[in-house]
Amino acid sequence: DDPYYGYQISESSKANNTNSVAVAVQVPDLAPASIAAPAAVSVGQAVPVVCVVTNEGNGSGLGYWYDTVYLSTNVVLNTTDQPLSYVGLTHSVAASGSYAWTNTITIPEAAAGPYYLFVVADDPYYGHRISESSKANNTNSIVVTVQVPDLAPAITGLPAAVSAGQAVTVVCVVTNQGNGSGLGGWYDGI
């Protein structure tokens, strides 16, 4: 006889029309427990990232959510860090259970040096978040070193003097003197 839906009936007493039962709501608590990737990476390199996410909550994690991979110069992930890739899946993760995924990311243009590879479980960047007992442990990171190439041209076999309009054969050998691979395409000019 809920007045919200209308159509009430006449009763001798409305005082006994409500009842309640205590229910313990059990929720998950997702945490990226381990992240694996090569320790040294090059700009433009396709890099596999392997992550294991555990459910530290007392309830099952059910539904669809995204785990996101970020590359950052910061020790703490912030809003200026852009995602590199994500894994979006429908999950059924029991309490104390876990799930694992592997995703391949491409290292963007960056200066050489140490970076932090972050994984954010149930990331709000893409929406579809689930209810958890805590969001404080949804982020974890590892350090990777970005290595860059240093291309150095060396011209060999060039004559000491040439005449105007004369065709000249130029032999150029480009050597990578950096510690990172030279991946991708570029032009060499003479």
Short mmCIF file of C-alpha atoms in Angstrom, two decimals:
data_model
loop_
_atom_site.label_atom_id
_atom_site.label_comp_id
_atom_site.label_asym_id
_atom_site.label_seq_id
_atom_site.Cartn_x
_atom_site.Cartn_y
_atom_site.Cartn_z
CA ASP A 1 0.00 0.00 0.00
CA ASP A 2 2.78 2.41 -1.01
CA PRO A 3 1.43 5.95 -1.52
CA TYR A 4 4.16 6.58 -4.12
CA TYR A 5 2.37 4.40 -6.65
CA GLY A 6 -1.14 5.61 -5.72
CA TYR A 7 -4.16 3.36 -5.48
CA GLN A 8 -4.13 3.15 -1.70
CA ILE A 9 -6.72 1.11 0.08
CA SER A 10 -8.42 1.91 3.33
CA GLU A 11 -6.86 0.13 6.29
CA SER A 12 -7.47 0.17 10.02
CA SER A 13 -3.79 1.12 10.55
CA LYS A 14 -0.98 2.24 8.23
CA ALA A 15 1.60 2.05 11.05
CA ASN A 16 2.53 -1.55 10.24
CA ASN A 17 2.95 -1.08 6.47
CA THR A 18 6.73 -0.70 6.62
CA ASN A 19 9.39 -3.25 7.44
CA SER A 20 13.16 -3.33 7.07
CA VAL A 21 15.91 -5.91 7.17
CA ALA A 22 19.61 -5.19 7.64
CA VAL A 23 21.63 -6.24 4.59
CA ALA A 24 25.43 -6.25 4.42
CA VAL A 25 26.46 -4.85 1.05
CA GLN A 26 29.71 -6.44 -0.05
CA VAL A 27 31.74 -4.55 -2.63
CA PRO A 28 34.97 -5.19 -4.50
CA ASP A 29 38.23 -3.28 -4.08
CA LEU A 30 40.33 -3.46 -7.24
CA ALA A 31 44.11 -2.99 -7.05
CA PRO A 32 46.76 -3.46 -9.76
CA ALA A 33 48.98 -5.90 -7.85
CA SER A 34 51.69 -6.38 -10.46
CA ILE A 35 52.77 -4.72 -13.69
CA ALA A 36 55.43 -6.09 -16.04
CA ALA A 37 57.03 -4.36 -19.02
CA PRO A 38 60.56 -4.12 -20.42
CA ALA A 39 62.80 -1.98 -18.20
CA ALA A 40 64.20 -0.09 -21.19
CA VAL A 41 62.04 1.01 -24.12
CA SER A 42 62.54 3.08 -27.26
CA VAL A 43 60.38 5.80 -28.76
CA GLY A 44 58.04 4.22 -31.31
CA GLN A 45 58.51 0.73 -29.88
CA ALA A 46 55.53 -1.58 -29.41
CA VAL A 47 55.78 -2.73 -25.79
CA PRO A 48 53.78 -5.51 -24.09
CA VAL A 49 52.36 -4.56 -20.68
CA VAL A 50 51.19 -7.39 -18.44
CA CYS A 51 49.03 -6.57 -15.41
CA VAL A 52 47.43 -8.61 -12.65
CA VAL A 53 44.58 -6.88 -10.80
CA THR A 54 43.38 -8.32 -7.50
CA ASN A 55 40.05 -7.86 -5.76
CA GLU A 56 40.92 -6.96 -2.16
CA GLY A 57 37.27 -6.36 -1.27
CA ASN A 58 34.76 -8.66 0.37
CA GLY A 59 32.37 -8.68 -2.59
CA SER A 60 32.60 -9.71 -6.22
CA GLY A 61 33.54 -7.26 -8.94
CA LEU A 62 30.82 -7.64 -11.54
CA GLY A 63 30.33 -5.61 -14.69
CA TYR A 64 32.20 -3.70 -17.34
CA TRP A 65 35.07 -1.34 -16.58
CA TYR A 66 38.31 -0.03 -18.07
CA ASP A 67 41.89 -0.42 -16.90
CA THR A 68 44.13 2.25 -18.44
CA VAL A 69 47.87 2.50 -19.13
CA TYR A 70 49.62 5.88 -18.82
CA LEU A 71 53.24 7.02 -19.31
CA SER A 72 54.30 9.91 -17.10
CA THR A 73 57.36 11.84 -15.98
CA ASN A 74 55.68 12.28 -12.59
CA VAL A 75 55.88 9.98 -9.59
CA VAL A 76 52.18 10.66 -9.02
CA LEU A 77 49.68 10.35 -11.86
CA ASN A 78 47.95 13.66 -12.59
CA THR A 79 45.31 15.05 -14.94
CA THR A 80 47.85 16.21 -17.54
CA ASP A 81 49.03 12.63 -18.15
CA GLN A 82 47.44 11.18 -21.27
CA PRO A 83 46.43 7.53 -21.60
CA LEU A 84 48.37 5.33 -24.02
CA SER A 85 45.92 2.44 -24.13
CA TYR A 86 43.17 0.70 -22.19
CA VAL A 87 41.63 -2.69 -21.58
CA GLY A 88 37.83 -2.71 -21.36
CA LEU A 89 36.26 -5.99 -20.34
CA THR A 90 33.20 -7.48 -18.67
CA HIS A 91 34.44 -8.99 -15.42
CA SER A 92 33.32 -11.40 -12.74
CA VAL A 93 36.05 -11.26 -10.09
CA ALA A 94 35.32 -12.97 -6.78
CA ALA A 95 36.49 -11.53 -3.47
CA SER A 96 40.23 -12.29 -3.12
CA GLY A 97 40.27 -13.24 -6.81
CA SER A 98 42.22 -11.66 -9.62
CA TYR A 99 42.33 -11.21 -13.36
CA ALA A 100 45.21 -10.60 -15.75
CA TRP A 101 45.59 -8.93 -19.11
CA THR A 102 48.29 -8.14 -21.65
CA ASN A 103 48.11 -5.06 -23.83
CA THR A 104 50.60 -3.68 -26.33
CA ILE A 105 51.33 0.04 -26.14
CA THR A 106 53.46 2.22 -28.41
CA ILE A 107 55.96 4.49 -26.69
CA PRO A 108 55.23 8.08 -27.83
CA GLU A 109 57.77 10.76 -28.74
CA ALA A 110 59.55 11.62 -25.52
CA ALA A 111 62.89 12.80 -24.24
CA ALA A 112 65.29 10.17 -22.92
CA GLY A 113 65.09 9.32 -19.24
CA PRO A 114 63.11 7.57 -16.54
CA TYR A 115 59.32 7.48 -16.83
CA TYR A 116 56.52 5.93 -14.80
CA LEU A 117 54.25 3.42 -16.48
CA PHE A 118 50.94 3.60 -14.60
CA VAL A 119 47.98 1.23 -14.61
CA VAL A 120 44.69 2.53 -13.25
CA ALA A 121 42.09 -0.17 -12.55
CA ASP A 122 38.46 0.89 -13.02
CA ASP A 123 39.71 4.17 -14.50
CA PRO A 124 37.25 7.09 -14.53
CA TYR A 125 38.83 8.45 -17.75
CA TYR A 126 36.58 6.20 -19.84
CA GLY A 127 33.61 6.01 -17.48
CA HIS A 128 31.78 2.76 -16.60
CA ARG A 129 33.09 2.75 -13.02
CA ILE A 130 31.89 0.24 -10.48
CA SER A 131 31.30 0.77 -6.79
CA GLU A 132 34.31 -0.15 -4.63
CA SER A 133 35.18 0.00 -0.94
CA SER A 134 38.19 2.19 -1.83
CA LYS A 135 39.53 3.89 -4.95
CA ALA A 136 42.80 4.85 -3.20
CA ASN A 137 44.59 1.69 -4.34
CA ASN A 138 43.40 1.62 -7.97
CA THR A 139 46.72 2.97 -9.27
CA ASN A 140 50.13 1.34 -9.44
CA SER A 141 53.27 2.04 -11.46
CA ILE A 142 56.68 0.78 -12.50
CA VAL A 143 59.70 2.69 -13.76
CA VAL A 144 60.79 2.32 -17.38
CA THR A 145 63.71 4.05 -19.05
CA VAL A 146 62.94 5.64 -22.40
CA GLN A 147 65.93 5.43 -24.71
CA VAL A 148 66.23 7.54 -27.84
CA PRO A 149 68.36 7.26 -30.96
CA ASP A 150 71.11 9.71 -31.89
CA LEU A 151 71.53 9.57 -35.65
CA ALA A 152 74.92 10.77 -36.95
CA PRO A 153 75.58 11.03 -40.71
CA ALA A 154 79.04 10.45 -42.17
CA ILE A 155 79.71 11.33 -45.82
CA THR A 156 82.41 9.28 -47.54
CA GLY A 157 83.95 9.30 -51.02
CA LEU A 158 83.08 12.91 -51.90
CA PRO A 159 85.55 14.57 -54.32
CA ALA A 160 87.54 17.53 -52.92
CA ALA A 161 86.42 19.82 -55.80
CA VAL A 162 83.44 19.78 -58.19
CA SER A 163 82.35 21.96 -61.12
CA ALA A 164 79.00 23.75 -61.31
CA GLY A 165 76.41 21.43 -62.87
CA GLN A 166 78.58 18.35 -62.38
CA ALA A 167 76.77 15.25 -61.13
CA VAL A 168 78.32 13.98 -57.92
CA THR A 169 77.73 10.66 -56.21
CA VAL A 170 77.34 11.09 -52.49
CA VAL A 171 77.66 8.13 -50.15
CA CYS A 172 76.28 8.74 -46.70
CA VAL A 173 76.26 6.29 -43.82
CA VAL A 174 74.00 7.10 -40.89
CA THR A 175 74.98 5.57 -37.58
CA ASN A 176 72.80 5.41 -34.48
CA GLN A 177 75.03 6.56 -31.63
CA GLY A 178 72.15 6.61 -29.11
CA ASN A 179 71.00 3.87 -26.79
CA GLY A 180 67.47 3.67 -28.25
CA SER A 181 66.33 2.14 -31.51
CA GLY A 182 65.60 4.41 -34.46
CA LEU A 183 62.02 3.29 -35.16
CA GLY A 184 59.64 4.88 -37.64
CA GLY A 185 60.30 6.91 -40.75
CA TRP A 186 62.34 10.03 -41.40
CA TYR A 187 64.10 11.88 -44.23
CA ASP A 188 67.82 12.52 -44.61
CA GLY A 189 68.69 15.71 -46.48
CA ILE A 190 71.84 16.66 -48.36
#
